[in-house]
Coordinates of N, CA and C in Angstrom, one line a residue:
T1 N -44.9 4.6 -25.5 CA -43.4 3.9 -25.9 C -43.4 2.7 -24.2
F2 N -43.7 3.7 -23.2 CA -43.5 2.8 -21.8 C -44.6 1.4 -21.7
R3 N -45.2 1.8 -22.5 CA -45.6 0.4 -22.1 C -45.0 -0.8 -22.8
T4 N -45.4 -0.4 -23.9 CA -44.1 -1.9 -25.4 C -42.8 -1.8 -25.1
Q5 N -41.8 -0.9 -24.4 CA -40.1 -1.8 -23.8 C -40.4 -1.5 -22.3
L6 N -41.0 -0.5 -21.6 CA -41.0 -1.4 -20.6 C -42.1 -2.4 -19.6
G7 N -42.9 -2.4 -20.4 CA -43.8 -3.0 -19.4 C -44.5 -2.4 -18.0
I8 N -45.0 -1.2 -18.5 CA -45.1 -0.5 -17.1 C -45.4 2.0 -18.0
G9 N -46.8 1.7 -17.1 CA -47.1 2.7 -17.7 C -46.2 4.0 -17.7
E10 N -47.1 5.4 -17.8 CA -46.0 6.8 -17.9 C -46.4 6.7 -17.0
A11 N -46.9 6.9 -15.5 CA -46.9 7.4 -14.9 C -46.6 6.3 -13.3
T12 N -46.0 5.1 -13.3 CA -44.9 4.3 -13.6 C -43.2 5.3 -12.6
F13 N -43.1 5.6 -14.0 CA -42.3 5.5 -15.4 C -42.0 7.1 -14.2
E14 N -42.8 7.8 -14.4 CA -42.4 9.2 -13.8 C -41.9 9.0 -12.4
S15 N -42.9 8.5 -11.3 CA -42.8 7.7 -10.1 C -41.6 7.2 -9.3
W16 N -41.3 6.3 -10.5 CA -39.3 5.9 -10.3 C -38.5 7.1 -10.4
V17 N -38.6 7.7 -11.8 CA -38.1 9.0 -11.3 C -38.2 10.1 -10.1
D18 N -39.6 10.0 -9.7 CA -39.6 11.3 -8.2 C -39.1 10.8 -7.9
N19 N -39.0 9.5 -7.3 CA -38.5 8.5 -5.9 C -36.4 8.5 -6.7
N20 N -35.8 8.4 -7.5 CA -34.7 8.5 -8.0 C -34.3 9.9 -7.9
K21 N -35.3 11.0 -7.5 CA -34.8 12.1 -7.6 C -34.9 12.5 -5.5
A22 N -35.7 12.1 -4.7 CA -36.2 12.6 -3.5 C -34.9 11.2 -2.9
W23 N -34.3 10.5 -3.3 CA -33.4 9.8 -3.2 C -32.0 10.6 -3.2
A24 N -32.0 11.3 -3.4 CA -30.3 11.6 -4.6 C -30.4 13.5 -3.5
S25 N -31.6 13.5 -3.9 CA -31.7 15.0 -2.7 C -30.7 14.4 -1.5
R26 N -31.5 13.8 -0.3 CA -30.8 13.6 0.5 C -28.9 13.8 0.8
F27 N -28.7 13.4 -0.3 CA -26.5 13.9 -0.7 C -26.2 15.3 -0.7
D28 N -27.8 16.0 -0.8 CA -26.7 17.8 -1.3 C -25.9 18.4 -0.7
D29 N -25.5 18.0 0.6 CA -25.1 18.4 1.6 C -23.5 17.4 1.1
F30 N -24.1 16.3 0.9 CA -22.1 15.4 1.5 C -21.5 15.8 1.0
V31 N -20.1 15.8 1.8 CA -19.4 16.3 1.4 C -18.3 15.4 1.3
F32 N -17.4 14.5 0.2 CA -16.9 13.7 0.1 C -15.0 14.0 0.4
S33 N -14.9 13.4 1.4 CA -13.6 13.7 1.9 C -12.1 12.2 2.1
P34 N -11.6 11.8 0.8 CA -11.6 11.0 1.3 C -10.0 10.6 2.2
R35 N -9.7 9.8 2.7 CA -9.3 9.9 4.0 C -8.9 7.9 3.4
R36 N -6.6 8.0 3.2 CA -6.6 6.7 3.1 C -6.0 5.7 4.1
A37 N -6.2 5.2 4.3 CA -5.5 3.9 5.4 C -5.2 3.0 5.0
L38 N -4.4 2.7 6.0 CA -3.6 1.5 5.5 C -3.9 0.4 6.2
P39 N -3.1 -0.6 6.1 CA -4.0 -1.8 6.9 C -3.5 -1.7 8.0
T40 N -3.6 -1.2 9.4 CA -3.0 -1.4 9.7 C -3.8 -2.2 11.0
K41 N -5.0 -3.2 11.7 CA -5.6 -4.0 12.4 C -4.7 -4.7 11.4
F42 N -5.1 -5.3 11.2 CA -3.9 -6.6 10.9 C -2.1 -6.9 11.5
Y43 N -1.5 -6.0 11.5 CA 0.2 -5.9 12.3 C -0.6 -5.7 13.6
P44 N 0.4 -5.4 14.4 CA 1.0 -5.3 15.4 C 1.1 -4.1 16.0
E45 N 0.4 -3.1 16.9 CA 0.0 -1.9 16.9 C 1.6 -0.9 17.0
D46 N 2.2 -1.6 17.6 CA 3.7 -2.0 17.4 C 4.2 -1.5 16.0
T47 N 4.5 -0.9 15.7 CA 4.7 -1.0 14.7 C 6.3 -0.7 14.2
F48 N 6.8 -0.2 14.5 CA 8.2 -0.1 14.6 C 9.0 -1.3 15.5
G49 N 8.2 -2.2 16.1 CA 8.0 -3.5 16.8 C 8.6 -4.6 15.7
H50 N 7.1 -4.2 15.1 CA 7.0 -5.0 14.1 C 8.0 -4.9 12.7
L51 N 8.4 -4.0 12.7 CA 9.8 -3.8 11.4 C 11.0 -4.4 12.5
K52 N 10.9 -3.9 12.8 CA 12.8 -5.0 14.1 C 13.2 -6.4 13.7
T53 N 11.2 -7.3 13.7 CA 11.2 -8.3 13.7 C 11.6 -8.7 12.7
L54 N 11.6 -7.4 11.6 CA 10.8 -8.3 9.9 C 12.0 -8.6 9.7
I55 N 12.8 -7.8 10.0 CA 14.3 -7.0 9.7 C 15.6 -8.4 10.0
K56 N 15.1 -8.7 11.6 CA 15.6 -9.8 11.4 C 15.5 -11.3 11.6
K57 N 14.0 -11.1 11.3 CA 12.8 -12.7 10.0 C 14.3 -12.0 9.1
H58 N 14.4 -11.5 8.0 CA 15.5 -11.7 6.6 C 16.6 -11.6 6.4
G59 N 17.3 -10.9 7.8 CA 18.3 -11.4 8.7 C 19.4 -10.6 6.7
R60 N 19.0 -9.1 6.8 CA 20.2 -8.5 5.5 C 20.9 -7.5 5.8
M61 N 19.8 -7.4 6.8 CA 20.4 -6.4 7.4 C 21.8 -5.9 7.6
N62 N 23.6 -5.3 7.2 CA 24.3 -5.1 7.8 C 25.1 -4.2 8.7
W63 N 24.4 -4.7 10.4 CA 24.7 -3.4 11.0 C 25.6 -3.8 11.5
E64 N 26.7 -3.9 10.7 CA 28.5 -3.1 10.9 C 28.5 -2.2 10.1
N65 N 27.7 -1.7 9.2 CA 27.7 -1.2 7.9 C 27.4 0.2 8.4
P66 N 28.4 2.0 9.3 CA 28.0 2.9 9.4 C 26.7 3.5 7.7
E67 N 26.8 3.7 7.2 CA 25.8 3.9 6.7 C 24.8 3.0 6.1
W68 N 25.1 1.7 6.5 CA 23.3 1.0 6.0 C 22.7 2.2 7.1
C69 N 23.3 1.8 8.6 CA 22.4 2.0 10.1 C 22.1 3.4 9.8
Q70 N 22.2 4.2 9.3 CA 22.0 5.8 8.9 C 21.2 6.0 7.8
R71 N 20.6 4.6 6.8 CA 19.9 4.8 6.0 C 18.9 4.4 6.4
L72 N 19.0 3.3 7.1 CA 17.2 3.0 7.8 C 17.3 3.3 9.0
Q73 N 18.3 4.5 9.5 CA 17.0 5.5 10.6 C 17.0 6.8 10.1
Q74 N 17.4 6.7 8.8 CA 15.8 8.0 8.2 C 14.7 7.1 7.3
E75 N 14.9 6.3 7.5 CA 13.9 5.9 6.6 C 12.2 5.0 7.7
I76 N 13.2 5.4 8.7 CA 12.2 5.6 10.1 C 11.8 5.8 11.0
K77 N 13.0 7.1 10.5 CA 11.8 8.5 10.3 C 11.4 9.0 9.6
L78 N 11.6 8.2 8.1 CA 10.4 8.9 7.7 C 9.6 8.2 7.0
F79 N 9.1 7.2 7.2 CA 8.1 6.7 7.1 C 7.2 6.3 8.5
H80 N 8.4 6.4 9.6 CA 7.2 6.7 10.8 C 7.0 7.4 11.4
Q81 N 8.1 8.7 11.8 CA 7.8 10.1 12.3 C 7.6 10.6 11.7
N82 N 7.2 10.5 11.4 CA 6.6 12.0 10.1 C 5.6 13.1 10.3
G83 N 5.1 12.5 11.2 CA 4.1 13.4 11.6 C 2.8 13.4 11.5
T84 N 2.4 12.8 10.8 CA 1.5 12.7 9.4 C 0.9 11.5 10.2
V85 N 1.5 10.3 8.8 CA 1.3 8.8 8.7 C 2.1 7.8 9.4
D86 N 2.2 7.0 9.6 CA 2.6 5.8 10.0 C 2.3 5.1 8.7
L87 N 3.8 5.0 8.1 CA 3.6 4.2 6.4 C 4.1 3.0 6.6
L88 N 4.7 2.2 7.5 CA 5.4 1.0 7.7 C 4.8 -0.3 7.5
P89 N 2.4 -0.2 8.2 CA 2.5 -0.8 7.8 C 1.9 -1.1 6.0
Y90 N 2.4 -0.7 5.4 CA 2.8 -1.1 3.7 C 3.6 -1.8 3.6
F91 N 4.4 -1.2 4.4 CA 5.8 -2.8 3.5 C 5.4 -4.2 4.2
F92 N 4.4 -3.9 5.3 CA 4.4 -5.4 6.3 C 3.4 -6.1 5.1
L93 N 2.8 -5.3 4.7 CA 1.7 -6.0 3.8 C 2.6 -6.6 2.7
L94 N 3.5 -5.7 1.8 CA 3.6 -6.3 0.6 C 4.8 -7.4 1.5
E95 N 5.3 -7.5 2.2 CA 6.5 -8.5 3.1 C 5.5 -9.3 2.9
E96 N 4.6 -9.8 3.8 CA 4.0 -10.5 3.9 C 3.0 -11.2 2.0
V97 N 2.8 -10.4 1.1 CA 2.7 -11.1 -0.2 C 3.6 -11.0 -0.4
V98 N 4.5 -10.6 -0.9 CA 6.1 -11.3 -1.1 C 6.7 -12.4 -0.7
G99 N 6.1 -13.1 0.9 CA 6.7 -14.0 1.7 C 6.2 -14.8 0.7
R100 N 4.7 -15.0 0.7 CA 3.8 -15.6 0.2 C 4.4 -16.6 -0.6
Y101 N 4.3 -15.5 -1.9 CA 4.8 -16.3 -3.0 C 6.1 -17.0 -3.4
I102 N 7.5 -16.7 -1.9 CA 8.6 -17.0 -2.4 C 8.1 -18.3 -1.6
Q103 N 7.4 -19.0 -0.6 CA 6.7 -20.1 -0.1 C 7.1 -20.8 -1.0
H104 N 5.6 -19.9 -1.9 CA 5.0 -21.2 -2.7 C 6.0 -21.2 -4.0
G105 N 7.3 -20.4 -4.3 CA 8.3 -21.1 -5.2 C 8.3 -20.8 -6.7
E106 N 7.5 -19.2 -6.5 CA 6.8 -18.4 -6.9 C 8.3 -17.3 -7.3
L107 N 8.0 -16.6 -8.7 CA 9.2 -15.7 -8.8 C 8.0 -14.3 -8.4
T108 N 8.9 -13.9 -8.3 CA 8.6 -11.5 -8.4 C 9.7 -11.4 -8.6
G109 N 9.0 -10.1 -8.9 CA 10.2 -8.8 -10.1 C 10.9 -8.5 -8.8
P110 N 12.5 -8.6 -9.3 CA 13.3 -7.6 -8.3 C 12.4 -6.0 -8.1
G111 N 12.2 -5.4 -8.2 CA 11.6 -3.4 -7.9 C 12.6 -3.2 -8.2
R112 N 11.5 -2.3 -9.2 CA 11.7 -1.8 -10.3 C 11.4 0.1 -9.3
G113 N 11.3 1.0 -10.3 CA 11.0 2.0 -9.8 C 11.9 3.0 -8.9
S114 N 11.1 3.7 -8.3 CA 11.2 4.7 -7.1 C 11.2 3.9 -6.1
A115 N 11.1 2.8 -6.1 CA 11.1 2.2 -4.6 C 12.0 0.8 -4.1
A116 N 12.9 1.0 -5.6 CA 14.1 0.5 -5.3 C 15.2 1.9 -4.6
G117 N 14.9 2.6 -4.9 CA 15.8 3.0 -3.5 C 15.6 3.1 -2.4
C118 N 14.5 2.4 -1.8 CA 14.6 2.4 -0.5 C 15.1 0.9 0.7
L119 N 15.4 2.0 1.1 CA 16.1 -0.2 2.2 C 15.1 -0.7 2.1
I120 N 14.2 -0.2 3.4 CA 12.9 -1.1 4.1 C 12.7 -2.4 3.7
P121 N 12.1 -2.1 2.2 CA 11.7 -2.3 1.2 C 12.8 -3.7 0.6
Y122 N 13.7 -3.9 0.9 CA 15.8 -4.1 0.4 C 15.2 -5.1 1.7
L123 N 15.2 -4.6 3.3 CA 15.3 -5.7 4.0 C 14.4 -6.8 4.4
L124 N 13.4 -6.4 3.7 CA 12.4 -7.1 4.1 C 12.0 -7.5 2.6
D125 N 12.4 -7.9 2.0 CA 12.9 -8.9 0.5 C 11.7 -8.7 -0.8
I126 N 11.1 -7.6 -0.5 CA 10.4 -7.0 -1.1 C 11.4 -6.9 -2.5
T127 N 11.8 -6.2 -2.4 CA 13.0 -6.0 -3.7 C 13.9 -6.6 -3.2
Q128 N 14.6 -6.7 -4.2 CA 15.5 -7.6 -4.6 C 16.9 -6.0 -5.6
V129 N 17.1 -5.1 -5.3 CA 18.3 -4.0 -4.7 C 18.7 -3.9 -4.4
D130 N 19.8 -3.4 -3.7 CA 20.3 -2.9 -2.4 C 20.5 -1.7 -3.2
P131 N 19.9 -1.1 -2.0 CA 19.7 1.1 -2.9 C 21.5 1.4 -2.7
I132 N 21.3 1.1 -1.2 CA 23.0 1.1 -1.0 C 24.0 1.3 -1.6
K133 N 24.3 0.0 -2.1 CA 25.2 -1.0 -3.1 C 25.3 0.2 -3.9
N134 N 23.7 0.5 -5.2 CA 23.5 0.7 -6.1 C 23.8 2.0 -6.2
N135 N 23.8 3.1 -5.8 CA 23.7 4.7 -4.9 C 22.1 4.7 -5.6
L136 N 21.2 4.5 -5.2 CA 19.6 4.9 -5.5 C 19.3 6.1 -4.6
S137 N 18.9 6.9 -5.7 CA 17.6 8.1 -4.2 C 16.5 7.8 -3.5
L138 N 16.6 8.1 -2.2 CA 15.6 7.3 -1.3 C 14.1 9.0 -1.2
D139 N 14.6 9.7 -2.2 CA 14.1 11.0 -2.3 C 13.3 10.8 -3.5
R140 N 13.2 10.2 -4.4 CA 12.5 9.7 -5.8 C 11.4 8.9 -5.3
F141 N 11.8 8.0 -4.4 CA 10.4 7.2 -3.5 C 9.6 7.8 -2.5
L142 N 10.0 8.7 -2.1 CA 9.5 10.5 -0.9 C 9.6 11.2 -0.1
T143 N 9.2 11.3 0.0 CA 9.8 12.1 1.0 C 8.7 13.3 1.9
L144 N 9.1 14.0 2.8 CA 7.9 14.5 3.7 C 6.9 15.5 3.4
D145 N 7.7 16.6 2.2 CA 6.5 17.5 1.3 C 5.3 16.6 1.0
R146 N 6.2 15.5 -0.1 CA 4.7 14.4 -0.7 C 4.4 13.7 0.3
I147 N 4.3 13.0 1.4 CA 3.0 13.3 3.0 C 3.0 13.9 3.2
A148 N 3.2 15.5 4.0 CA 2.0 16.3 3.9 C 1.5 16.9 3.0
S149 N 1.7 16.5 1.2 CA 0.4 17.0 0.7 C -0.4 16.3 0.6
G150 N -0.3 14.9 1.2 CA -1.4 13.3 0.9 C -0.9 12.2 -0.2
K151 N 0.7 12.8 -1.0 CA 0.5 11.7 -2.1 C 1.3 10.6 -0.8
L152 N 1.0 9.8 -1.5 CA 2.1 8.6 -0.6 C 1.7 7.8 -1.8
P153 N 3.5 6.7 -1.4 CA 3.9 6.3 -2.5 C 3.7 4.8 -3.1
D154 N 4.2 4.6 -3.4 CA 3.4 3.2 -4.6 C 4.6 2.7 -4.7
I155 N 5.1 0.8 -4.4 CA 6.0 -0.1 -4.8 C 5.3 -1.0 -5.5
D156 N 5.4 -0.5 -7.2 CA 5.3 -1.8 -8.2 C 5.9 -3.3 -8.0
T157 N 5.8 -4.4 -8.1 CA 5.7 -5.1 -7.9 C 5.5 -6.3 -8.6
D158 N 5.6 -7.1 -9.3 CA 5.1 -8.2 -10.5 C 5.5 -9.4 -9.8
F159 N 4.3 -10.3 -10.1 CA 3.8 -11.8 -9.8 C 3.8 -12.5 -11.2
S160 N 4.5 -13.7 -10.9 CA 4.0 -14.6 -12.1 C 2.8 -14.7 -12.3
S161 N 1.3 -14.9 -11.6 CA 0.3 -14.6 -11.9 C -0.3 -14.4 -10.5
W162 N -1.7 -13.7 -10.5 CA -2.4 -13.7 -9.2 C -3.0 -14.0 -8.4
K163 N -2.9 -15.8 -8.7 CA -3.4 -17.3 -7.8 C -3.4 -16.6 -6.7
L164 N -2.4 -17.0 -6.6 CA -2.0 -17.2 -4.2 C -2.5 -15.7 -4.6
L165 N -2.9 -14.6 -4.7 CA -3.1 -13.0 -4.1 C -4.8 -14.0 -3.7
I166 N -5.7 -14.7 -4.1 CA -6.9 -14.7 -3.9 C -7.4 -16.1 -3.0
D167 N -6.9 -17.1 -3.6 CA -6.5 -18.4 -3.9 C -5.8 -19.1 -2.1
P168 N -6.6 -19.2 -1.6 CA -6.1 -19.6 -0.4 C -5.4 -20.6 -0.6
D169 N -4.1 -21.4 0.9 CA -3.7 -22.3 0.4 C -3.3 -23.8 -0.3

């Protein structure tokens, strides 16, 4: 049947199997250690400074409101100064993608799920829901315990089309 189905002899097929076994045996001691990586190489090394620049660019921050300032400080501690991983580049990527859609006159979703409880995405125009005004919980989005466990957040964002994500201008 090897000759009729594959056009080879049984010995050739057995050599293929032996070759695959030998190749696979090189991975006997392999341990997969997943490491989450954020797109840090695309953004300035000073992620806090870049965040300040983006907040100023979008002009949504109410610096006169102590509640807003306190919440922003809380989020900076959580996302940037948590001692585990700097999550600010995650927001930079989304700010860039959403900005691309806005620049092309395309609609994006207003923000849904737990991300709507976070001020930084609102300040960067990623979401359109003011979490302070709507009394939304940041803890539903992320906590220090979740960061320590490796369970990082996600932001559900709706786009009218995927084409702007892959097509150059």
